[in-house]
CSV table of C-alpha atoms in Angstrom, one decimal:
chain,number,residue,atom,x,y,z
A,1,MET,CA,-23.4,47.7,-16.6
A,2,ILE,CA,-20.3,48.4,-14.6
A,3,ILE,CA,-21.8,46.8,-11.5
A,4,ALA,CA,-22.9,43.7,-13.5
A,5,PHE,CA,-19.4,43.5,-14.9
A,6,TRP,CA,-17.7,43.5,-11.5
A,7,VAL,CA,-20.2,41.2,-9.8
A,8,SER,CA,-19.9,38.7,-12.7
A,9,LEU,CA,-16.1,38.9,-12.7
A,10,PHE,CA,-15.8,38.5,-9.0
A,11,ILE,CA,-18.1,35.4,-8.8
A,12,ILE,CA,-16.3,33.7,-11.8
A,13,LEU,CA,-12.8,34.3,-10.4
A,14,TYR,CA,-13.9,33.2,-6.9
A,15,THR,CA,-15.5,30.0,-8.2
A,16,PHE,CA,-12.6,28.8,-10.2
A,17,ILE,CA,-9.6,30.3,-8.5
A,18,GLY,CA,-10.4,32.4,-5.5
A,19,TYR,CA,-12.0,29.7,-3.4
A,20,GLY,CA,-8.8,27.7,-3.6
A,21,PHE,CA,-6.8,30.7,-2.3
A,22,VAL,CA,-9.3,31.3,0.5
A,23,LEU,CA,-9.1,27.6,1.5
A,24,PHE,CA,-5.3,27.7,1.5
A,25,LEU,CA,-5.3,30.8,3.8
A,26,LEU,CA,-7.9,29.3,6.2
A,27,ILE,CA,-6.0,26.0,6.6
A,28,LYS,CA,-2.8,27.9,7.2
A,29,ILE,CA,-4.5,29.7,10.0
A,30,LYS,CA,-6.0,26.5,11.3
A,31,ARG,CA,-2.6,24.8,11.4
A,32,LEU,CA,-1.4,27.5,14.0
A,33,PHE,CA,-4.0,26.1,16.5
A,34,TYR,CA,-4.6,22.5,15.5
A,35,THR,CA,-2.3,19.6,14.7
A,36,PRO,CA,-3.5,16.9,12.2
A,37,ALA,CA,-4.9,13.7,13.7
A,38,SER,CA,-2.6,10.7,13.6
A,39,PHE,CA,-3.8,7.1,13.3
A,40,ASP,CA,-2.7,4.1,15.3
A,41,ALA,CA,-1.9,1.4,12.7
A,42,ASN,CA,-2.3,-1.3,15.3
A,43,LEU,CA,-6.0,-0.9,16.0
A,44,GLU,CA,-8.4,-3.6,14.8
A,45,PHE,CA,-9.8,-3.3,11.3
A,46,PRO,CA,-13.6,-3.1,10.9
A,47,SER,CA,-15.5,-5.4,8.6
A,48,VAL,CA,-16.1,-4.0,5.1
A,49,THR,CA,-18.4,-4.7,2.2
A,50,ILE,CA,-17.2,-3.7,-1.3
A,51,LEU,CA,-20.2,-2.9,-3.5
A,52,VAL,CA,-19.9,-2.7,-7.3
A,53,ALA,CA,-22.8,-1.9,-9.7
A,54,ALA,CA,-22.0,-3.3,-13.1
A,55,TYR,CA,-23.8,-3.0,-16.4
A,56,ASN,CA,-22.5,-4.8,-19.5
A,57,GLU,CA,-18.9,-4.9,-18.3
A,58,GLU,CA,-17.8,-8.2,-19.8
A,59,ASP,CA,-14.6,-6.8,-21.2
A,60,ILE,CA,-13.3,-5.7,-17.8
A,61,VAL,CA,-15.2,-7.5,-15.1
A,62,ASP,CA,-12.6,-10.4,-14.6
A,63,ALA,CA,-9.9,-7.9,-14.1
A,64,LYS,CA,-12.1,-5.8,-11.7
A,65,VAL,CA,-12.8,-8.9,-9.5
A,66,GLU,CA,-9.2,-9.9,-9.5
A,67,ASN,CA,-8.2,-6.4,-8.5
A,68,THR,CA,-10.8,-6.4,-5.7
A,69,LEU,CA,-9.7,-9.8,-4.4
A,70,ARG,CA,-6.1,-8.7,-4.3
A,71,LEU,CA,-6.7,-5.7,-2.1
A,72,ASP,CA,-4.6,-5.8,1.1
A,73,TYR,CA,-7.2,-6.4,3.8
A,74,PRO,CA,-8.1,-9.4,6.0
A,75,GLN,CA,-10.1,-11.8,3.8
A,76,GLU,CA,-12.4,-12.8,6.7
A,77,LYS,CA,-13.4,-9.1,7.1
A,78,LYS,CA,-14.0,-8.4,3.4
A,79,GLN,CA,-17.3,-9.0,1.6
A,80,ILE,CA,-17.6,-8.4,-2.1
A,81,ILE,CA,-21.0,-7.8,-3.8
A,82,PHE,CA,-21.6,-7.2,-7.5
A,83,VAL,CA,-25.0,-6.0,-8.6
A,84,THR,CA,-25.7,-6.5,-12.3
A,85,ASP,CA,-28.5,-4.3,-13.2
A,86,GLY,CA,-30.0,-5.3,-16.6
A,87,SER,CA,-26.8,-6.6,-18.1
A,88,THR,CA,-27.4,-8.3,-21.4
A,89,ASP,CA,-23.8,-9.5,-22.1
A,90,SER,CA,-21.8,-12.2,-20.3
A,91,THR,CA,-21.0,-10.0,-17.2
A,92,THR,CA,-23.1,-12.1,-14.9
A,93,GLU,CA,-21.8,-15.5,-16.2
A,94,LYS,CA,-18.2,-14.3,-15.7
A,95,LEU,CA,-19.0,-13.1,-12.2
A,96,ASN,CA,-20.6,-16.4,-11.2
A,97,ARG,CA,-17.3,-18.2,-11.7
A,98,PHE,CA,-15.8,-16.5,-8.6
A,99,ASN,CA,-16.7,-18.2,-5.4
A,100,ASP,CA,-15.8,-15.2,-3.2
A,101,VAL,CA,-18.2,-12.9,-4.9
A,102,LEU,CA,-21.9,-12.4,-4.1
A,103,VAL,CA,-23.7,-11.7,-7.4
A,104,LEU,CA,-27.1,-10.1,-7.5
A,105,HIS,CA,-28.5,-10.1,-11.0
A,106,GLU,CA,-31.8,-8.8,-12.3
A,107,ASP,CA,-32.8,-8.7,-15.9
A,108,SER,CA,-34.7,-5.4,-15.8
A,109,ARG,CA,-32.7,-2.2,-15.7
A,110,ALA,CA,-33.9,0.3,-13.1
A,111,GLY,CA,-30.8,2.5,-12.6
A,112,LYS,CA,-27.8,2.5,-10.3
A,113,MET,CA,-29.7,3.7,-7.2
A,114,ALA,CA,-32.3,1.0,-7.6
A,115,ALA,CA,-29.4,-1.6,-7.9
A,116,ILE,CA,-27.8,-0.2,-4.7
A,117,LYS,CA,-31.1,-0.4,-2.8
A,118,ARG,CA,-31.5,-4.0,-3.9
A,119,ALA,CA,-28.0,-4.9,-2.6
A,120,MET,CA,-28.4,-3.2,0.8
A,121,PRO,CA,-30.2,-6.1,2.6
A,122,PHE,CA,-27.1,-8.3,1.8
A,123,VAL,CA,-24.5,-5.9,3.2
A,124,GLU,CA,-22.7,-7.3,6.2
A,125,GLY,CA,-19.7,-4.9,6.7
A,126,GLU,CA,-19.5,-2.1,9.2
A,127,ILE,CA,-18.1,0.0,6.4
A,128,LEU,CA,-19.6,0.1,2.9
A,129,ILE,CA,-17.3,0.8,0.1
A,130,PHE,CA,-18.6,1.9,-3.3
A,131,THR,CA,-16.5,1.6,-6.4
A,132,ASP,CA,-17.2,1.5,-10.2
A,133,ALA,CA,-16.7,-1.6,-12.3
A,134,ASN,CA,-14.3,0.1,-14.7
A,135,THR,CA,-11.9,1.5,-12.1
A,136,PHE,CA,-9.0,-0.2,-10.4
A,137,LEU,CA,-7.9,0.4,-6.8
A,138,ASN,CA,-4.5,0.5,-5.3
A,139,ASP,CA,-3.7,-2.4,-3.0
A,140,GLU,CA,-3.8,-0.3,0.2
A,141,ALA,CA,-7.0,1.5,-0.6
A,142,ILE,CA,-9.3,-0.1,2.0
A,143,LYS,CA,-6.8,0.3,4.8
A,144,GLU,CA,-6.3,3.9,3.9
A,145,LEU,CA,-10.1,4.6,3.8
A,146,VAL,CA,-11.1,2.9,7.0
A,147,LYS,CA,-8.4,4.5,9.2
A,148,HIS,CA,-10.5,7.7,9.2
A,149,TYR,CA,-13.4,6.0,10.9
A,150,ARG,CA,-11.4,6.0,14.1
A,151,ASN,CA,-12.7,9.6,14.3
A,152,HIS,CA,-16.3,9.1,15.4
A,153,LYS,CA,-17.3,12.4,13.7
A,154,VAL,CA,-16.4,10.9,10.3
A,155,GLY,CA,-19.4,9.4,8.5
A,156,ALA,CA,-18.0,8.9,5.0
A,157,VAL,CA,-14.5,8.8,3.4
A,158,ALA,CA,-13.9,9.7,-0.3
A,159,GLY,CA,-10.9,8.3,-2.2
A,160,GLU,CA,-9.1,10.0,-5.0
A,161,LYS,CA,-9.9,9.6,-8.7
A,162,ARG,CA,-6.9,9.4,-10.9
A,163,ILE,CA,-7.0,9.6,-14.7
A,164,PHE,CA,-4.3,7.8,-16.7
A,165,VAL,CA,-3.0,10.2,-19.3
A,166,ASP,CA,-0.4,9.1,-21.9
A,167,GLN,CA,1.9,11.3,-24.1
A,168,THR,CA,-0.6,11.3,-27.0
A,169,ALA,CA,-3.5,12.6,-24.9
A,170,ASP,CA,-6.2,14.5,-26.6
A,171,ALA,CA,-8.2,17.4,-25.1
A,172,SER,CA,-10.6,15.1,-23.2
A,173,SER,CA,-7.8,13.1,-21.7
A,174,ALA,CA,-5.5,16.0,-20.8
A,175,GLY,CA,-8.3,18.3,-19.7
A,176,GLU,CA,-9.9,15.6,-17.5
A,177,GLY,CA,-6.6,14.7,-16.0
A,178,PHE,CA,-5.8,18.4,-15.2
A,179,TYR,CA,-9.3,18.9,-13.8
A,180,TRP,CA,-9.0,16.0,-11.4
A,181,LYS,CA,-5.6,17.0,-10.2
A,182,TYR,CA,-7.0,20.5,-9.3
A,183,GLU,CA,-10.1,18.9,-7.9
A,184,SER,CA,-8.1,16.5,-5.7
A,185,LEU,CA,-6.2,19.4,-4.2
A,186,LEU,CA,-9.4,21.3,-3.3
A,187,LYS,CA,-10.8,18.1,-1.7
A,188,LYS,CA,-7.6,17.7,0.4
A,189,TRP,CA,-7.9,21.3,1.6
A,190,ASP,CA,-11.7,21.0,2.1
A,191,TYR,CA,-11.2,18.1,4.5
A,192,GLU,CA,-8.3,19.8,6.3
A,193,LEU,CA,-10.6,22.8,6.9
A,194,TYR,CA,-13.6,20.7,7.9
A,195,SER,CA,-15.2,18.3,5.4
A,196,ASN,CA,-15.4,17.2,1.8
A,197,VAL,CA,-18.6,18.2,-0.1
A,198,GLY,CA,-19.6,15.1,-1.8
A,199,ALA,CA,-17.9,12.0,-3.2
A,200,ALA,CA,-17.1,10.5,-6.6
A,201,GLY,CA,-18.5,7.0,-7.4
A,202,GLU,CA,-15.2,5.7,-8.5
A,203,LEU,CA,-14.3,5.2,-4.8
A,204,PHE,CA,-16.0,6.3,-1.6
A,205,SER,CA,-17.1,4.7,1.6
A,206,ILE,CA,-19.7,5.3,4.4
A,207,ARG,CA,-20.6,3.9,7.8
A,208,THR,CA,-23.2,1.3,6.8
A,209,ARG,CA,-25.5,2.3,9.7
A,210,LEU,CA,-25.6,5.9,8.3
A,211,TYR,CA,-26.8,4.8,4.9
A,212,GLU,CA,-30.1,6.4,3.8
A,213,ASN,CA,-32.0,5.5,0.7
A,214,VAL,CA,-32.1,8.4,-1.7
A,215,GLU,CA,-34.8,8.9,-4.3
A,216,SER,CA,-34.8,6.3,-7.1
A,217,ASP,CA,-34.6,8.9,-9.8
A,218,THR,CA,-31.4,10.3,-8.3
A,219,ILE,CA,-28.9,11.0,-11.1
A,220,ILE,CA,-25.6,11.3,-9.2
A,221,ASP,CA,-26.3,8.8,-6.4
A,222,ASP,CA,-22.7,8.9,-5.0
A,223,HIS,CA,-22.8,12.6,-4.3
A,224,MET,CA,-26.3,12.4,-2.8
A,225,ILE,CA,-25.5,9.4,-0.5
A,226,ALA,CA,-22.5,11.2,0.9
A,227,MET,CA,-24.2,14.6,1.3
A,228,ARG,CA,-27.2,13.1,3.1
A,229,ILE,CA,-24.7,11.8,5.7
A,230,ALA,CA,-23.0,15.3,5.9
A,231,GLU,CA,-26.4,16.9,6.4
A,232,LYS,CA,-26.5,14.8,9.7
A,233,ARG,CA,-23.4,16.8,10.7
A,234,TYR,CA,-21.0,14.0,10.0
A,235,ILE,CA,-17.7,14.7,8.3
A,236,ILE,CA,-16.8,13.5,4.8
A,237,ALA,CA,-13.1,12.7,5.0
A,238,TYR,CA,-10.8,12.6,2.0
A,239,GLU,CA,-7.9,10.1,1.5
A,240,PRO,CA,-5.6,10.6,-1.5
A,241,LYS,CA,-3.6,7.4,-0.6
A,242,ALA,CA,-6.7,5.4,-1.5
A,243,TYR,CA,-7.3,5.9,-5.2
A,244,ALA,CA,-9.2,4.6,-8.2
A,245,MET,CA,-7.4,4.6,-11.5
A,246,GLU,CA,-9.2,4.8,-14.8
A,247,THR,CA,-8.5,5.9,-18.3
A,248,ALA,CA,-10.0,9.1,-19.7
A,249,SER,CA,-13.1,9.3,-21.8
A,250,ALA,CA,-12.6,7.8,-25.3
A,251,ASN,CA,-13.2,11.2,-26.9
A,252,THR,CA,-14.6,14.7,-26.3
A,253,ALA,CA,-18.2,13.6,-27.2
A,254,GLU,CA,-18.1,10.9,-24.5
A,255,GLU,CA,-16.7,13.3,-21.9
A,256,LEU,CA,-19.4,15.9,-22.8
A,257,LYS,CA,-22.1,13.3,-22.4
A,258,ARG,CA,-20.7,12.4,-18.9
A,259,LYS,CA,-20.4,16.0,-17.9
A,260,ILE,CA,-23.9,16.9,-19.0
A,261,ARG,CA,-25.3,14.0,-16.9
A,262,ILE,CA,-23.3,15.2,-13.9
A,263,ALA,CA,-24.5,18.7,-14.3
A,264,ALA,CA,-28.2,17.6,-14.5
A,265,GLY,CA,-27.6,15.6,-11.4
A,266,GLY,CA,-25.9,18.5,-9.7
A,267,ILE,CA,-28.9,20.9,-10.1
A,268,GLN,CA,-31.2,18.1,-9.0
A,269,SER,CA,-29.1,17.6,-5.8
A,270,ILE,CA,-29.1,21.3,-5.1
A,271,PHE,CA,-32.9,21.3,-5.0
A,272,ARG,CA,-32.9,18.3,-2.6
A,273,LEU,CA,-30.1,19.1,-0.3
A,274,LYS,CA,-31.8,21.9,1.6
A,275,LYS,CA,-29.9,21.4,4.9
A,276,ALA,CA,-26.5,21.6,3.2
A,277,ALA,CA,-27.4,25.0,1.9
A,278,ASN,CA,-28.7,26.2,5.3
A,279,PRO,CA,-26.0,28.2,7.1
A,280,PHE,CA,-27.9,27.8,10.4
A,281,ASN,CA,-27.5,24.0,10.2
A,282,ASN,CA,-23.7,24.0,9.7
A,283,PRO,CA,-22.2,27.3,8.6
A,284,VAL,CA,-18.7,26.1,7.7
A,285,PHE,CA,-20.0,23.2,5.6
A,286,THR,CA,-22.5,25.5,3.9
A,287,PHE,CA,-19.7,27.9,3.0
A,288,GLN,CA,-17.7,25.0,1.5
A,289,TYR,CA,-20.7,23.5,-0.3
A,290,ILE,CA,-21.8,26.8,-1.9
A,291,SER,CA,-18.2,27.7,-2.9
A,292,HIS,CA,-17.2,24.4,-4.2
A,293,ARG,CA,-20.4,23.0,-5.7
A,294,VAL,CA,-23.4,25.3,-5.9
A,295,LEU,CA,-21.7,28.2,-7.8
A,296,ARG,CA,-20.2,25.8,-10.4
A,297,TRP,CA,-23.5,24.0,-11.0
A,298,THR,CA,-25.8,27.1,-11.1
A,299,ILE,CA,-24.9,30.7,-12.0
A,300,THR,CA,-21.2,30.8,-12.9
A,301,PRO,CA,-21.5,29.3,-16.4
A,302,PHE,CA,-24.2,31.8,-17.2
A,303,LEU,CA,-22.1,34.6,-15.8
A,304,LEU,CA,-19.3,33.8,-18.2
A,305,ILE,CA,-21.7,34.7,-21.0
A,306,ALA,CA,-23.0,37.7,-19.2
A,307,LEU,CA,-19.5,39.0,-18.5
A,308,PHE,CA,-18.6,38.8,-22.2
A,309,VAL,CA,-21.7,40.6,-23.3
A,310,VAL,CA,-21.6,43.3,-20.7
A,311,ASN,CA,-17.9,43.8,-21.2
A,312,GLY,CA,-18.5,44.3,-24.9
A,313,LEU,CA,-21.2,46.9,-24.2
A,314,ILE,CA,-19.0,48.8,-21.8
A,315,VAL,CA,-16.2,48.9,-24.5
A,316,TYR,CA,-18.7,50.1,-27.0
A,317,HIS,CA,-20.0,53.0,-24.8
A,318,TYR,CA,-16.8,53.9,-22.8
A,319,ASP,CA,-13.2,54.5,-23.9
A,320,SER,CA,-11.4,52.6,-21.1
A,321,LEU,CA,-8.1,50.8,-21.6
A,322,PHE,CA,-8.9,48.5,-18.6
A,323,TYR,CA,-12.2,47.2,-20.0
A,324,LYS,CA,-10.7,46.9,-23.5
A,325,THR,CA,-7.9,44.8,-22.1
A,326,ILE,CA,-10.3,42.5,-20.3
A,327,PHE,CA,-12.4,42.2,-23.4
A,328,ILE,CA,-9.5,41.4,-25.6
A,329,LEU,CA,-8.3,38.7,-23.1
A,330,GLN,CA,-11.7,37.1,-23.2
A,331,ILE,CA,-11.7,37.1,-27.0
A,332,LEU,CA,-8.3,35.6,-27.0
A,333,PHE,CA,-9.3,32.9,-24.5
A,334,TYR,CA,-12.4,31.9,-26.4
A,335,THR,CA,-10.5,32.0,-29.7
A,336,LEU,CA,-8.0,29.5,-28.2
A,337,SER,CA,-10.9,27.3,-27.1
A,338,ILE,CA,-12.4,27.4,-30.6
A,339,LEU,CA,-9.0,26.5,-32.1
A,340,GLY,CA,-8.8,23.6,-29.6
A,341,TYR,CA,-12.1,22.4,-30.8
A,342,ILE,CA,-11.1,22.6,-34.5
A,343,PHE,CA,-7.7,20.9,-33.9
A,344,GLU,CA,-9.3,18.2,-31.8
A,345,SER,CA,-11.8,17.4,-34.6
A,346,LYS,CA,-8.8,17.1,-37.0
A,347,ASN,CA,-6.9,14.9,-34.5
A,348,ILE,CA,-4.1,17.6,-34.1
A,349,ARG,CA,-2.6,17.6,-30.6
A,350,ILE,CA,-1.7,21.0,-29.2
A,351,LYS,CA,-1.7,20.8,-25.5
A,352,ALA,CA,-1.7,24.6,-24.9
A,353,LEU,CA,-5.2,24.6,-26.3
A,354,PHE,CA,-6.5,21.8,-24.1
A,355,VAL,CA,-7.2,23.8,-20.9
A,356,PRO,CA,-9.3,26.6,-22.5
A,357,TYR,CA,-11.2,24.1,-24.6
A,358,TYR,CA,-11.9,21.8,-21.7
A,359,PHE,CA,-12.9,24.7,-19.5
A,360,CYS,CA,-15.5,25.9,-22.1
A,361,LEU,CA,-16.6,22.3,-22.6
A,362,MET,CA,-17.3,21.9,-18.8
A,363,ASN,CA,-19.3,25.1,-18.6
A,364,TYR,CA,-21.3,24.4,-21.7
A,365,ALA,CA,-22.1,21.0,-20.1
A,366,VAL,CA,-23.5,22.7,-17.0
A,367,ILE,CA,-25.8,24.8,-19.0
A,368,ALA,CA,-26.9,21.8,-21.2
A,369,GLY,CA,-27.3,19.7,-18.0
A,370,ILE,CA,-29.6,22.3,-16.4
A,371,ILE,CA,-31.7,22.5,-19.5
A,372,ARG,CA,-31.9,18.7,-19.7
A,373,TYR,CA,-33.0,18.5,-16.0
A,374,PHE,CA,-35.8,21.0,-16.4
A,375,LYS,CA,-37.0,19.3,-19.5
A,376,LYS,CA,-37.0,16.1,-17.5
A,377,SER,CA,-35.0,14.3,-20.3
A,378,GLN,CA,-32.2,13.0,-18.1
A,379,SER,CA,-32.6,9.3,-17.2
A,380,ALA,CA,-31.5,8.1,-13.8
A,381,ALA,CA,-30.1,4.9,-15.4
A,382,TRP,CA,-26.4,5.4,-15.6
A,383,GLU,CA,-24.9,5.7,-19.1
A,384,LYS,CA,-21.6,3.9,-19.8
A,385,SER,CA,-19.0,6.3,-21.0
A,386,LYS,CA,-16.6,4.8,-23.6
A,387,ARG,CA,-13.1,4.9,-22.2
A,388,LYS,CA,-9.7,4.8,-23.9
């Protein structure tokens, strides 16, 4: 029991806190021997294609197109493609009013990956930029992304996801906002050490020639597309000055639905990305991948349960102040999480409870996502999350 306690505690702390400290120390050491690369702003810009997969986005699609057209990049080098996969509202009709947009519509809905595959023969840009229909990019986003491709080792570049959180934020908003701030910091350090480990669909780009079709039943296609490029020993860069802004999930139920889908896709990707997990292929990248992704998406949520049970058994069998203290702290943390759930359901805003509640929500979503994946009940067709 003692060994199980310490192994569980170590992996949990390493997954959520320790990896960040290790990254920070490693890049501090790296800075002693290497200076960050600088980019010549006068070099010629490559041609780009901006690809947006849209499904029933009539409320926001006009604003999305206007935002895309407004991006600061030479118009003659910017191609815009919208793929409407099974939309049943006026999304396609609204898109067809824009002369500078190529619209690829199909009545049947086959999932986002199928929509991307359908669009690929029409892509003309050297750099392919993926962005979601419900996110808005900053004006300099494209220029900030493409500058990294001057490094021939870079095969993909991920932008930053930002969540708009107002003063009346609930747990889903505040928790999601806090999570992405921490996640963005880890991504920045990952890239400084060597490479990012995946990309978020809100905004990422690849060298078009490196694109590789992934399986049509892929649940988190953005992550898989980027990781397949990384498995070819290319770097996934990260650029926080290129960002996609969106509002948080409408409520906790919507956020939970989204997280469960990501978790199901995460375990699916782990089974398929065998090279990424092979240290003989690229040891530094494998270290980053396992530390940042695999542990979160596999054993760590289960270890949280194991730690609590084992700690309780140790306290029952041994009179130890240390183990009693850790057990009491766990009880306190989960009590705060339960209170967060209760207050959230009653629309009472107490921000101190948002973090423990969101933390438990995320880890529950991983367990639920794994179960859903093995039951084969997770569809590859993307589900729109209601946003604030």
